[in-house]
mmCIF file of C-alpha atoms and ligand atoms in Angstrom:
data_model
loop_
_atom_site.group_PDB
_atom_site.id
_atom_site.type_symbol
_atom_site.label_atom_id
_atom_site.label_comp_id
_atom_site.label_asym_id
_atom_site.label_seq_id
_atom_site.Cartn_x
_atom_site.Cartn_y
_atom_site.Cartn_z
ATOM 1 C CA MET H 888 83.795 -71.463 222.489
ATOM 2 C CA ASN H 889 87.524 -70.332 223.390
ATOM 3 C CA THR H 890 90.736 -71.351 222.443
ATOM 4 C CA SER H 891 91.197 -74.308 224.567
ATOM 5 C CA GLN H 892 88.182 -75.761 223.097
ATOM 6 C CA VAL H 893 89.238 -75.148 219.415
ATOM 7 C CA THR H 894 87.763 -78.298 217.330
ATOM 8 C CA THR H 895 90.659 -79.688 215.161
ATOM 9 C CA THR H 896 90.363 -82.374 212.544
ATOM 10 C CA PRO H 897 93.662 -83.733 211.865
ATOM 11 C CA ILE H 898 93.697 -85.490 208.560
ATOM 12 C CA THR H 899 96.260 -88.351 208.147
ATOM 13 C CA THR H 900 95.956 -88.701 204.026
ATOM 14 C CA ALA H 901 97.907 -85.214 202.995
ATOM 15 C CA PRO H 902 100.853 -85.509 200.942
ATOM 16 C CA VAL H 903 104.151 -84.212 202.673
ATOM 17 C CA THR H 904 105.643 -82.981 199.592
ATOM 18 C CA THR H 905 105.477 -79.207 200.413
ATOM 19 C CA THR H 906 105.157 -77.641 203.412
ATOM 20 C CA PRO H 907 101.540 -76.893 204.078
ATOM 21 C CA VAL H 908 100.292 -73.308 204.027
ATOM 22 C CA THR H 909 97.825 -71.989 206.992
ATOM 23 C CA VAL H 910 94.821 -70.444 205.421
ATOM 24 C CA THR H 911 92.061 -68.663 207.937
ATOM 25 C CA VAL H 912 88.824 -67.915 206.565
ATOM 26 C CA SER H 913 86.447 -65.768 208.804
ATOM 27 C CA GLY H 914 82.677 -66.251 208.408
ATOM 28 C CA ALA H 915 83.387 -69.602 207.893
ATOM 29 C CA ALA H 916 79.674 -70.659 208.276
ATOM 30 C CA GLY H 917 78.428 -68.127 205.554
ATOM 31 C CA ARG H 918 77.484 -68.293 201.998
ATOM 32 C CA ILE H 919 80.504 -66.933 200.446
ATOM 33 C CA SER H 920 82.668 -69.599 202.545
ATOM 34 C CA TYR H 921 80.824 -72.253 201.520
ATOM 35 C CA SER H 922 81.732 -72.064 198.018
ATOM 36 C CA LEU H 923 85.259 -70.722 198.979
ATOM 37 C CA LEU H 924 86.686 -73.178 201.462
ATOM 38 C CA PHE H 925 86.103 -76.329 199.147
ATOM 39 C CA ARG H 926 88.191 -74.766 196.306
ATOM 40 C CA LEU H 927 90.708 -74.114 198.730
ATOM 41 C CA ALA H 928 90.587 -77.383 200.115
ATOM 42 C CA SER H 929 90.758 -78.992 196.022
ATOM 43 C CA GLY H 930 94.153 -77.052 195.648
ATOM 44 C CA LEU H 931 93.038 -74.273 193.304
ATOM 45 C CA VAL H 932 94.792 -71.544 194.989
ATOM 46 C CA PHE H 933 97.993 -72.874 196.597
ATOM 47 C CA GLY H 934 98.604 -75.629 193.871
ATOM 48 C CA PRO H 935 98.186 -79.186 193.458
ATOM 49 C CA ASP H 936 101.051 -80.503 195.489
ATOM 50 C CA THR H 937 100.458 -77.616 198.409
ATOM 51 C CA PRO H 938 98.474 -78.932 201.574
ATOM 52 C CA VAL H 939 96.295 -76.492 203.305
ATOM 53 C CA ARG H 940 95.615 -76.316 207.260
ATOM 54 C CA LEU H 941 92.172 -74.599 207.143
ATOM 55 C CA ARG H 942 91.314 -72.305 210.149
ATOM 56 C CA LEU H 943 87.587 -71.580 210.125
ATOM 57 C CA LEU H 944 86.970 -68.585 211.867
ATOM 58 C CA GLU H 945 83.185 -67.772 213.129
ATOM 59 C CA ILE H 946 81.190 -65.797 215.901
ATOM 60 C CA PRO H 947 80.118 -68.237 218.860
ATOM 61 C CA ALA H 948 76.482 -68.582 217.669
ATOM 62 C CA ALA H 949 77.744 -69.781 214.287
ATOM 63 C CA VAL H 950 80.324 -72.161 215.634
ATOM 64 C CA VAL H 951 78.374 -75.517 215.255
ATOM 65 C CA SER H 952 77.509 -74.481 211.963
ATOM 66 C CA ALA H 953 80.906 -73.883 210.908
ATOM 67 C CA GLU H 954 81.549 -77.321 212.357
ATOM 68 C CA GLY H 955 79.223 -78.800 210.133
ATOM 69 C CA VAL H 956 80.860 -77.340 207.088
ATOM 70 C CA ALA H 957 84.339 -78.747 208.223
ATOM 71 C CA MET H 958 82.226 -82.079 208.528
ATOM 72 C CA GLU H 959 81.638 -81.843 204.905
ATOM 73 C CA ILE H 960 85.077 -80.910 203.824
ATOM 74 C CA ASP H 961 86.307 -84.111 205.655
ATOM 75 C CA ASP H 962 83.617 -85.809 203.566
ATOM 76 C CA CYS H 963 85.180 -85.161 200.432
ATOM 77 C CA ALA H 964 88.089 -86.952 201.367
ATOM 78 C CA LEU H 965 90.749 -84.456 199.660
ATOM 79 C CA PRO H 966 94.116 -85.402 199.787
ATOM 80 C CA LEU H 967 95.647 -81.672 200.161
ATOM 81 C CA VAL H 968 93.625 -81.040 203.227
ATOM 82 C CA ALA H 969 96.368 -81.330 206.332
ATOM 83 C CA SER H 970 93.598 -80.276 209.131
ATOM 84 C CA ILE H 971 90.736 -78.463 209.663
ATOM 85 C CA ASP H 972 90.422 -76.116 212.815
ATOM 86 C CA VAL H 973 87.046 -74.494 213.894
ATOM 87 C CA THR H 974 87.042 -71.592 216.340
ATOM 88 C CA ASP H 975 85.508 -68.350 217.573
ATOM 89 C CA ASP H 976 89.095 -66.992 218.746
ATOM 90 C CA VAL H 977 90.245 -64.508 216.446
ATOM 91 C CA ASP H 978 93.983 -64.744 218.082
ATOM 92 C CA ALA H 979 94.086 -68.517 217.816
ATOM 93 C CA ALA H 980 92.335 -68.442 214.026
ATOM 94 C CA PHE H 981 95.256 -66.301 212.704
ATOM 95 C CA ASP H 982 98.153 -68.067 214.483
ATOM 96 C CA GLY H 983 100.909 -68.631 212.100
ATOM 97 C CA ALA H 984 98.427 -67.746 209.276
ATOM 98 C CA ASN H 985 99.881 -67.596 205.967
ATOM 99 C CA ALA H 986 96.636 -66.580 203.856
ATOM 100 C CA ALA H 987 93.311 -65.037 205.218
ATOM 101 C CA PHE H 988 90.251 -64.388 203.416
ATOM 102 C CA LEU H 989 88.435 -62.042 205.698
ATOM 103 C CA VAL H 990 84.865 -62.966 204.637
ATOM 104 C CA GLY H 991 82.983 -62.824 207.861
ATOM 105 C CA ALA H 992 80.524 -59.526 208.037
ATOM 106 C CA LYS H 993 76.972 -58.772 207.427
ATOM 107 C CA PRO H 994 75.802 -58.304 203.770
ATOM 108 C CA ARG H 995 73.963 -55.557 202.378
ATOM 109 C CA GLY H 996 70.032 -55.855 201.721
ATOM 110 C CA LYS H 997 67.926 -54.138 199.035
ATOM 111 C CA GLY H 998 68.258 -50.529 198.830
ATOM 112 C CA MET H 999 71.225 -50.110 200.811
ATOM 113 C CA GLU H 1000 74.724 -48.919 199.813
ATOM 114 C CA ARG H 1001 78.063 -51.190 200.855
ATOM 115 C CA ALA H 1002 79.217 -47.948 202.899
ATOM 116 C CA ASP H 1003 76.105 -48.325 205.033
ATOM 117 C CA LEU H 1004 77.368 -51.368 206.588
ATOM 118 C CA LEU H 1005 80.330 -49.393 207.996
ATOM 119 C CA THR H 1006 79.514 -49.350 211.382
ATOM 120 C CA ALA H 1007 78.169 -52.605 211.719
ATOM 121 C CA ASN H 1008 81.282 -54.153 210.048
ATOM 122 C CA GLY H 1009 84.145 -52.156 210.928
ATOM 123 C CA ALA H 1010 84.906 -52.888 214.558
ATOM 124 C CA ILE H 1011 85.411 -56.690 213.268
ATOM 125 C CA PHE H 1012 88.276 -55.531 211.060
ATOM 126 C CA ARG H 1013 90.033 -53.508 213.603
ATOM 127 C CA GLU H 1014 89.992 -56.748 215.843
ATOM 128 C CA GLN H 1015 91.186 -58.955 212.978
ATOM 129 C CA GLY H 1016 93.907 -56.708 211.982
ATOM 130 C CA ARG H 1017 95.258 -56.537 215.354
ATOM 131 C CA ALA H 1018 95.158 -60.513 215.552
ATOM 132 C CA ILE H 1019 96.937 -60.700 212.236
ATOM 133 C CA ASN H 1020 99.722 -58.279 213.667
ATOM 134 C CA SER H 1021 100.350 -60.315 216.610
ATOM 135 C CA HIS H 1022 99.859 -63.691 215.278
ATOM 136 C CA ALA H 1023 100.151 -64.328 211.504
ATOM 137 C CA ALA H 1024 103.083 -65.691 209.712
ATOM 138 C CA ASP H 1025 105.992 -63.221 208.531
ATOM 139 C CA ASP H 1026 104.509 -64.008 204.623
ATOM 140 C CA ILE H 1027 100.690 -63.298 205.760
ATOM 141 C CA ARG H 1028 98.462 -62.112 202.553
ATOM 142 C CA VAL H 1029 95.081 -60.847 202.691
ATOM 143 C CA VAL H 1030 92.107 -60.856 200.886
ATOM 144 C CA VAL H 1031 89.083 -58.996 202.355
ATOM 145 C CA VAL H 1032 85.640 -59.707 201.262
ATOM 146 C CA GLY H 1033 83.535 -58.235 203.755
ATOM 147 C CA ASN H 1034 81.852 -54.999 202.752
ATOM 148 C CA PRO H 1035 82.523 -52.101 202.406
ATOM 149 C CA ALA H 1036 85.532 -54.043 201.335
ATOM 150 C CA ASN H 1037 88.216 -51.325 200.637
ATOM 151 C CA THR H 1038 87.682 -49.493 203.944
ATOM 152 C CA ASN H 1039 87.528 -52.754 206.151
ATOM 153 C CA ALA H 1040 90.848 -53.606 204.488
ATOM 154 C CA TYR H 1041 92.118 -50.091 205.251
ATOM 155 C CA ILE H 1042 91.121 -50.609 208.843
ATOM 156 C CA ALA H 1043 92.676 -53.993 209.179
ATOM 157 C CA HIS H 1044 95.730 -52.585 207.680
ATOM 158 C CA ARG H 1045 95.542 -49.455 209.944
ATOM 159 C CA HIS H 1046 95.685 -52.118 213.048
ATOM 160 C CA ALA H 1047 98.530 -54.236 211.684
ATOM 161 C CA PRO H 1048 101.617 -51.946 211.596
ATOM 162 C CA ASP H 1049 104.090 -54.611 211.675
ATOM 163 C CA VAL H 1050 102.721 -55.886 208.199
ATOM 164 C CA PRO H 1051 103.663 -54.797 205.236
ATOM 165 C CA ALA H 1052 101.116 -52.506 203.678
ATOM 166 C CA GLY H 1053 100.980 -54.439 200.421
ATOM 167 C CA ARG H 1054 99.854 -57.593 201.974
ATOM 168 C CA PHE H 1055 96.305 -56.149 202.841
ATOM 169 C CA THR H 1056 94.203 -56.166 199.639
ATOM 170 C CA ALA H 1057 90.269 -55.922 199.345
ATOM 171 C CA LEU H 1058 88.301 -57.954 196.606
ATOM 172 C CA MET H 1059 87.570 -56.029 193.439
ATOM 173 C CA ARG H 1060 88.584 -58.880 191.095
ATOM 174 C CA LEU H 1061 84.791 -59.712 191.053
ATOM 175 C CA ASP H 1062 84.283 -56.157 189.617
ATOM 176 C CA HIS H 1063 86.944 -57.127 187.208
ATOM 177 C CA ASN H 1064 85.687 -60.214 186.014
ATOM 178 C CA ARG H 1065 82.012 -58.879 185.689
ATOM 179 C CA ALA H 1066 83.672 -56.276 183.451
ATOM 180 C CA LEU H 1067 85.526 -58.706 181.342
ATOM 181 C CA SER H 1068 82.541 -60.753 181.139
ATOM 182 C CA GLN H 1069 80.375 -57.995 180.110
ATOM 183 C CA LEU H 1070 82.815 -57.051 177.453
ATOM 184 C CA ALA H 1071 82.853 -60.709 176.042
ATOM 185 C CA THR H 1072 79.582 -60.624 175.611
ATOM 186 C CA ARG H 1073 79.454 -57.366 173.679
ATOM 187 C CA LEU H 1074 82.398 -58.133 171.580
ATOM 188 C CA GLY H 1075 81.259 -61.951 171.108
ATOM 189 C CA ALA H 1076 84.828 -62.935 172.055
ATOM 190 C CA PRO H 1077 85.867 -65.534 174.410
ATOM 191 C CA VAL H 1078 87.027 -63.837 177.866
ATOM 192 C CA ALA H 1079 90.189 -65.644 177.197
ATOM 193 C CA GLU H 1080 91.105 -63.451 174.337
ATOM 194 C CA LEU H 1081 90.548 -60.011 176.479
ATOM 195 C CA ASP H 1082 92.947 -58.408 178.520
ATOM 196 C CA GLY H 1083 93.724 -54.823 179.867
ATOM 197 C CA VAL H 1084 90.842 -54.192 181.718
ATOM 198 C CA VAL H 1085 91.148 -52.271 185.070
ATOM 199 C CA VAL H 1086 88.539 -51.254 187.703
ATOM 200 C CA TRP H 1087 89.755 -47.976 189.278
ATOM 201 C CA GLY H 1088 88.795 -46.955 192.938
ATOM 202 C CA ASN H 1089 86.149 -48.405 195.246
ATOM 203 C CA HIS H 1090 84.074 -51.419 195.340
ATOM 204 C CA SER H 1091 80.990 -49.377 195.255
ATOM 205 C CA ALA H 1092 78.770 -47.236 192.952
ATOM 206 C CA THR H 1093 81.249 -45.097 192.463
ATOM 207 C CA GLN H 1094 84.001 -47.728 190.938
ATOM 208 C CA PHE H 1095 85.108 -47.159 186.956
ATOM 209 C CA PRO H 1096 85.411 -49.977 184.927
ATOM 210 C CA ASP H 1097 87.828 -48.818 182.529
ATOM 211 C CA VAL H 1098 88.567 -50.220 179.231
ATOM 212 C CA SER H 1099 90.571 -47.747 177.523
ATOM 213 C CA TYR H 1100 93.704 -50.421 177.215
ATOM 214 C CA LEU H 1101 91.676 -53.296 176.167
ATOM 215 C CA THR H 1102 93.188 -55.692 173.965
ATOM 216 C CA ARG H 1103 91.909 -58.754 172.294
ATOM 217 C CA ARG H 1104 94.470 -61.465 171.423
ATOM 218 C CA GLY H 1105 96.996 -58.644 172.465
ATOM 219 C CA GLU H 1106 95.490 -55.999 169.478
ATOM 220 C CA PRO H 1107 93.803 -52.800 170.824
ATOM 221 C CA VAL H 1108 89.930 -53.064 170.292
ATOM 222 C CA THR H 1109 88.793 -50.315 168.151
ATOM 223 C CA SER H 1110 84.874 -50.855 167.613
ATOM 224 C CA GLY H 1111 82.041 -51.971 169.395
ATOM 225 C CA LEU H 1112 82.896 -49.869 172.694
ATOM 226 C CA GLU H 1113 81.159 -46.761 171.540
ATOM 227 C CA GLN H 1114 81.365 -43.940 174.148
ATOM 228 C CA GLU H 1115 77.499 -43.930 174.671
ATOM 229 C CA TRP H 1116 77.679 -47.644 175.120
ATOM 230 C CA LEU H 1117 80.159 -47.595 177.804
ATOM 231 C CA ALA H 1118 78.876 -44.588 179.686
ATOM 232 C CA GLU H 1119 75.085 -45.240 179.499
ATOM 233 C CA SER H 1120 75.115 -49.355 179.695
ATOM 234 C CA PHE H 1121 78.489 -51.004 180.436
ATOM 235 C CA ILE H 1122 79.699 -48.809 183.369
ATOM 236 C CA PRO H 1123 76.639 -48.480 185.271
ATOM 237 C CA ARG H 1124 75.842 -52.159 184.824
ATOM 238 C CA VAL H 1125 79.125 -53.472 185.882
ATOM 239 C CA ALA H 1126 79.229 -51.006 189.236
ATOM 240 C CA GLY H 1127 75.815 -51.745 189.805
ATOM 241 C CA ARG H 1128 75.777 -55.593 189.280
ATOM 242 C CA GLY H 1129 75.939 -56.408 193.123
ATOM 243 C CA ALA H 1130 72.696 -54.484 193.653
ATOM 244 C CA GLU H 1131 71.459 -56.462 190.397
ATOM 245 C CA ILE H 1132 72.123 -59.738 191.840
ATOM 246 C CA ILE H 1133 70.624 -58.674 195.331
ATOM 247 C CA SER H 1134 67.583 -57.795 193.292
ATOM 248 C CA VAL H 1135 67.253 -60.585 191.183
ATOM 249 C CA ARG H 1136 68.344 -63.507 193.538
ATOM 250 C CA GLY H 1137 67.177 -62.006 196.510
ATOM 251 C CA LEU H 1138 70.517 -62.569 198.244
ATOM 252 C CA SER H 1139 74.190 -60.895 197.759
ATOM 253 C CA SER H 1140 76.574 -62.545 195.388
ATOM 254 C CA ALA H 1141 78.335 -65.458 197.037
ATOM 255 C CA ALA H 1142 79.836 -68.149 194.185
ATOM 256 C CA SER H 1143 80.874 -65.622 191.976
ATOM 257 C CA ALA H 1144 82.362 -63.867 194.837
ATOM 258 C CA ALA H 1145 84.309 -66.754 196.143
ATOM 259 C CA GLY H 1146 85.713 -67.518 192.642
ATOM 260 C CA ALA H 1147 87.052 -64.014 192.351
ATOM 261 C CA ALA H 1148 88.757 -64.174 195.830
ATOM 262 C CA VAL H 1149 90.327 -67.613 194.702
ATOM 263 C CA ASP H 1150 91.392 -66.098 191.263
ATOM 264 C CA GLN H 1151 92.880 -63.010 193.561
ATOM 265 C CA MET H 1152 94.606 -65.418 195.944
ATOM 266 C CA ARG H 1153 96.006 -67.445 193.145
ATOM 267 C CA GLU H 1154 97.308 -65.026 190.757
ATOM 268 C CA TRP H 1155 98.952 -63.036 194.085
ATOM 269 C CA VAL H 1156 100.743 -66.669 195.209
ATOM 270 C CA GLN H 1157 101.195 -68.103 191.545
ATOM 271 C CA GLY H 1158 101.536 -64.960 189.580
ATOM 272 C CA THR H 1159 100.071 -63.179 186.763
ATOM 273 C CA PRO H 1160 100.596 -64.620 183.410
ATOM 274 C CA GLY H 1161 102.751 -62.826 181.114
ATOM 275 C CA GLU H 1162 102.480 -59.166 180.757
ATOM 276 C CA SER H 1163 98.504 -59.521 181.983
ATOM 277 C CA TRP H 1164 97.375 -57.314 184.655
ATOM 278 C CA THR H 1165 94.397 -57.433 186.966
ATOM 279 C CA THR H 1166 92.704 -55.291 189.378
ATOM 280 C CA VAL H 1167 93.577 -55.341 192.961
ATOM 281 C CA ALA H 1168 92.427 -53.172 195.905
ATOM 282 C CA LEU H 1169 95.397 -52.426 197.945
ATOM 283 C CA PRO H 1170 97.112 -49.413 199.738
ATOM 284 C CA SER H 1171 97.589 -46.919 197.276
ATOM 285 C CA GLU H 1172 101.174 -45.246 197.259
ATOM 286 C CA GLY H 1173 99.641 -42.338 195.473
ATOM 287 C CA GLN H 1174 99.732 -43.770 191.780
ATOM 288 C CA TYR H 1175 97.722 -42.165 189.026
ATOM 289 C CA GLY H 1176 96.979 -39.230 191.575
ATOM 290 C CA THR H 1177 94.986 -41.509 194.329
ATOM 291 C CA VAL H 1178 95.251 -40.898 197.777
ATOM 292 C CA PRO H 1179 98.171 -42.570 199.558
ATOM 293 C CA GLY H 1180 97.182 -45.167 202.253
ATOM 294 C CA VAL H 1181 93.512 -45.290 201.063
ATOM 295 C CA VAL H 1182 92.952 -49.139 199.648
ATOM 296 C CA THR H 1183 92.141 -48.360 195.935
ATOM 297 C CA GLY H 1184 91.376 -50.482 192.980
ATOM 298 C CA LEU H 1185 94.281 -50.383 190.681
ATOM 299 C CA PRO H 1186 96.102 -52.154 187.594
ATOM 300 C CA CYS H 1187 98.338 -54.900 189.106
ATOM 301 C CA ARG H 1188 100.603 -57.800 188.116
ATOM 302 C CA SER H 1189 101.649 -60.512 190.567
ATOM 303 C CA ARG H 1190 105.767 -60.711 190.601
ATOM 304 C CA GLY H 1191 107.743 -62.787 193.396
ATOM 305 C CA ALA H 1192 104.297 -63.558 194.750
ATOM 306 C CA GLU H 1193 103.881 -59.985 195.480
ATOM 307 C CA TRP H 1194 101.479 -57.312 193.658
ATOM 308 C CA GLU H 1195 103.135 -54.350 191.750
ATOM 309 C CA VAL H 1196 100.841 -51.818 190.557
ATOM 310 C CA VAL H 1197 101.520 -51.236 186.466
ATOM 311 C CA GLU H 1198 102.830 -47.744 186.017
ATOM 312 C CA GLY H 1199 102.991 -45.534 183.019
ATOM 313 C CA LEU H 1200 99.018 -45.779 181.598
ATOM 314 C CA GLU H 1201 98.156 -42.533 179.980
ATOM 315 C CA ILE H 1202 95.157 -41.129 181.966
ATOM 316 C CA GLY H 1203 92.312 -39.010 179.763
ATOM 317 C CA GLY H 1204 89.781 -36.515 180.934
ATOM 318 C CA PHE H 1205 86.938 -38.731 181.290
ATOM 319 C CA GLN H 1206 89.039 -41.288 182.980
ATOM 320 C CA ARG H 1207 90.564 -38.371 185.801
ATOM 321 C CA ALA H 1208 87.066 -37.228 186.883
ATOM 322 C CA ARG H 1209 85.558 -41.017 187.321
ATOM 323 C CA ILE H 1210 88.999 -41.986 189.154
ATOM 324 C CA ASP H 1211 89.065 -38.751 191.328
ATOM 325 C CA ALA H 1212 85.111 -39.278 192.214
ATOM 326 C CA SER H 1213 85.876 -42.951 193.649
ATOM 327 C CA VAL H 1214 88.883 -42.011 195.373
ATOM 328 C CA ALA H 1215 86.676 -39.054 196.901
ATOM 329 C CA GLU H 1216 84.425 -41.684 198.240
ATOM 330 C CA LEU H 1217 86.999 -43.796 199.568
ATOM 331 C CA VAL H 1218 88.761 -40.571 201.312
ATOM 332 C CA SER H 1219 85.206 -39.678 202.607
ATOM 333 C CA GLU H 1220 84.831 -43.470 204.229
ATOM 334 C CA ARG H 1221 88.264 -43.283 205.587
ATOM 335 C CA ASP H 1222 87.437 -40.071 207.420
ATOM 336 C CA ALA H 1223 84.181 -41.671 208.510
ATOM 337 C CA VAL H 1224 85.910 -44.851 210.209
ATOM 338 C CA GLN H 1225 88.448 -42.200 211.966
ATOM 339 C CA GLY H 1226 85.270 -40.334 213.355
ATOM 340 C CA LEU H 1227 84.016 -43.752 214.781
ATOM 341 C CA GLY H 1228 87.208 -44.107 216.285
ATOM 342 C CA LEU H 1229 88.067 -47.262 214.223
ATOM 343 C CA THR H 1230 91.382 -46.007 213.270
ATOM 344 C CA ASP H 1231 93.578 -43.083 214.421
HETATM 345 P P1 NAD I 119 76.634 -64.433 205.058
HETATM 346 O O1 NAD I 119 75.566 -63.593 206.084
HETATM 347 O O2 NAD I 119 76.145 -65.615 204.617
HETATM 348 O O3 NAD I 119 77.959 -64.938 206.145
HETATM 349 C C1 NAD I 119 78.580 -64.116 206.859
HETATM 350 C C2 NAD I 119 79.080 -64.772 207.950
HETATM 351 O O4 NAD I 119 80.186 -63.955 208.575
HETATM 352 C C3 NAD I 119 78.280 -65.394 209.158
HETATM 353 O O5 NAD I 119 78.147 -66.629 209.175
HETATM 354 C C4 NAD I 119 78.608 -64.881 210.354
HETATM 355 O O6 NAD I 119 78.173 -65.503 211.554
HETATM 356 C C5 NAD I 119 79.937 -64.432 210.007
HETATM 357 N N1 NAD I 119 80.303 -63.278 211.126
HETATM 358 C C6 NAD I 119 79.876 -62.164 211.353
HETATM 359 N N2 NAD I 119 80.685 -61.664 212.006
HETATM 360 C C7 NAD I 119 81.705 -62.330 212.299
HETATM 361 C C8 NAD I 119 83.273 -62.088 212.857
HETATM 362 N N3 NAD I 119 83.346 -60.788 213.645
HETATM 363 N N4 NAD I 119 83.977 -63.102 212.848
HETATM 364 C C9 NAD I 119 83.608 -64.229 211.937
HETATM 365 N N5 NAD I 119 82.862 -64.226 211.411
HETATM 366 C C10 NAD I 119 81.880 -63.523 211.452
HETATM 367 O O7 NAD I 119 77.275 -63.391 204.086
HETATM 368 P P2 NAD I 119 78.178 -63.589 202.775
HETATM 369 O O8 NAD I 119 76.959 -63.849 201.734
HETATM 370 O O9 NAD I 119 78.915 -64.925 203.155
HETATM 371 O O10 NAD I 119 79.089 -62.136 202.662
HETATM 372 C C11 NAD I 119 79.771 -62.012 203.440
HETATM 373 C C12 NAD I 119 80.484 -60.577 203.100
HETATM 374 O O11 NAD I 119 80.805 -60.544 202.039
HETATM 375 C C13 NAD I 119 79.219 -59.428 203.347
HETATM 376 O O12 NAD I 119 79.785 -58.208 203.811
HETATM 377 C C14 NAD I 119 78.950 -59.288 201.946
HETATM 378 O O13 NAD I 119 78.418 -57.848 201.500
HETATM 379 C C15 NAD I 119 80.717 -59.343 201.005
HETATM 380 N N6 NAD I 119 80.747 -59.362 199.860
HETATM 381 C C16 NAD I 119 81.702 -58.794 199.104
HETATM 382 C C17 NAD I 119 81.952 -58.815 197.704
HETATM 383 C C18 NAD I 119 83.270 -58.090 196.985
HETATM 384 O O14 NAD I 119 83.315 -58.359 196.236
HETATM 385 N N7 NAD I 119 84.064 -57.712 197.778
HETATM 386 C C19 NAD I 119 81.191 -59.729 197.067
HETATM 387 C C20 NAD I 119 79.934 -60.295 197.784
HETATM 388 C C21 NAD I 119 79.900 -60.360 198.931
HETATM 389 C C1 LMR I 120 78.769 -57.565 195.372
HETATM 390 O O1 LMR I 120 79.084 -56.817 194.370
HETATM 391 O O2 LMR I 120 77.842 -58.373 194.854
HETATM 392 C C2 LMR I 120 78.665 -57.656 196.715
HETATM 393 O O3 LMR I 120 79.718 -56.467 197.196
HETATM 394 C C3 LMR I 120 77.623 -57.680 197.485
HETATM 395 C C4 LMR I 120 77.106 -56.310 197.355
HETATM 396 O O4 LMR I 120 76.693 -55.631 198.421
HETATM 397 O O5 LMR I 120 76.668 -55.821 196.313
#
């Protein structure tokens, strides 16, 4: 299939109250997208009054399967779906895109680390960064899901010099949500009462889920989080959750990843509530001793539809060592992709 053969399904029921947003999803025939696309089409990300034009990008061998997914979206008769395009043409896919979920990539199998996918997946993000730079709308917002997500986002960002760096993010909201859920169970508290979690660093086994600023109903949490439990149970459980899912389910996480991608883009566009923050991986400006340019998990609030890194948090010795270890891994991934010729 090429650009001239893009399959477009115009839907005539969309309301015209708001200008539609054009949303590109790569890997549209895959498992995460099968969960993600229906949530996007339902208005969960851009709001109940905003129609969406969906662009489904796939490799040629999976275009027919993506067309099947598009048929199912049609069959939901969702009023916010303005159109659905299916294509394997990367330039057409990002033409005028306001938002992009870069999901299309190979998942790891049992016994692999996410960084083992760099060679297989890195070139995809070079190509998509270039296409975003040339064709996307000025307000493009990118969430990279395909692994290794941070370094893939770094590659894409490096090939899109005309797009503000902060528009390229990688998905660490899944790690954030995993941390919140583990803490809620430990404390016997509803997730909604907890705030102040951050997952520093890389979406990898070195990530540092940090509870130093945790609050429950606005008050610091002072019991139930003993250092031994944190170091020996909580941190490895959250950091190893992707591998645990693969080992138990036999496949990598999909619905939870899609849910986290929805959370990340929704709060980016619609704002984070009050003074709450979340974890977003984005090109660092050196905050908290991290390395500029490297796509790093940091505490962020969304203000005016842009991510702002929360400043001024105190960092103790235990935190410093954990953050530095994960950032060092990101630097080694950055150097590896440079060695592979994927960046300058
Ligand atoms: P999947 O194998 O079910 O689907 C991947 C899809 O991507 C396939 O349909 C494939 O044809 C497509 N694809 C491959 N190359 C492409 C390209 N160049 N352009 C467009 N599409 C392309 O995999 P999945 O379970 O949906 O996972 C996708 C990725 O997301 C994997 O890399 C996985 O490791 C990663 N992931 C990340 C997180 C996270 O939190 N960051 C969580 C879960 C999974
Ligand atoms: C996850 O964290 O579930 C994903 O990144 C998939 C994986 O490889 O662990």
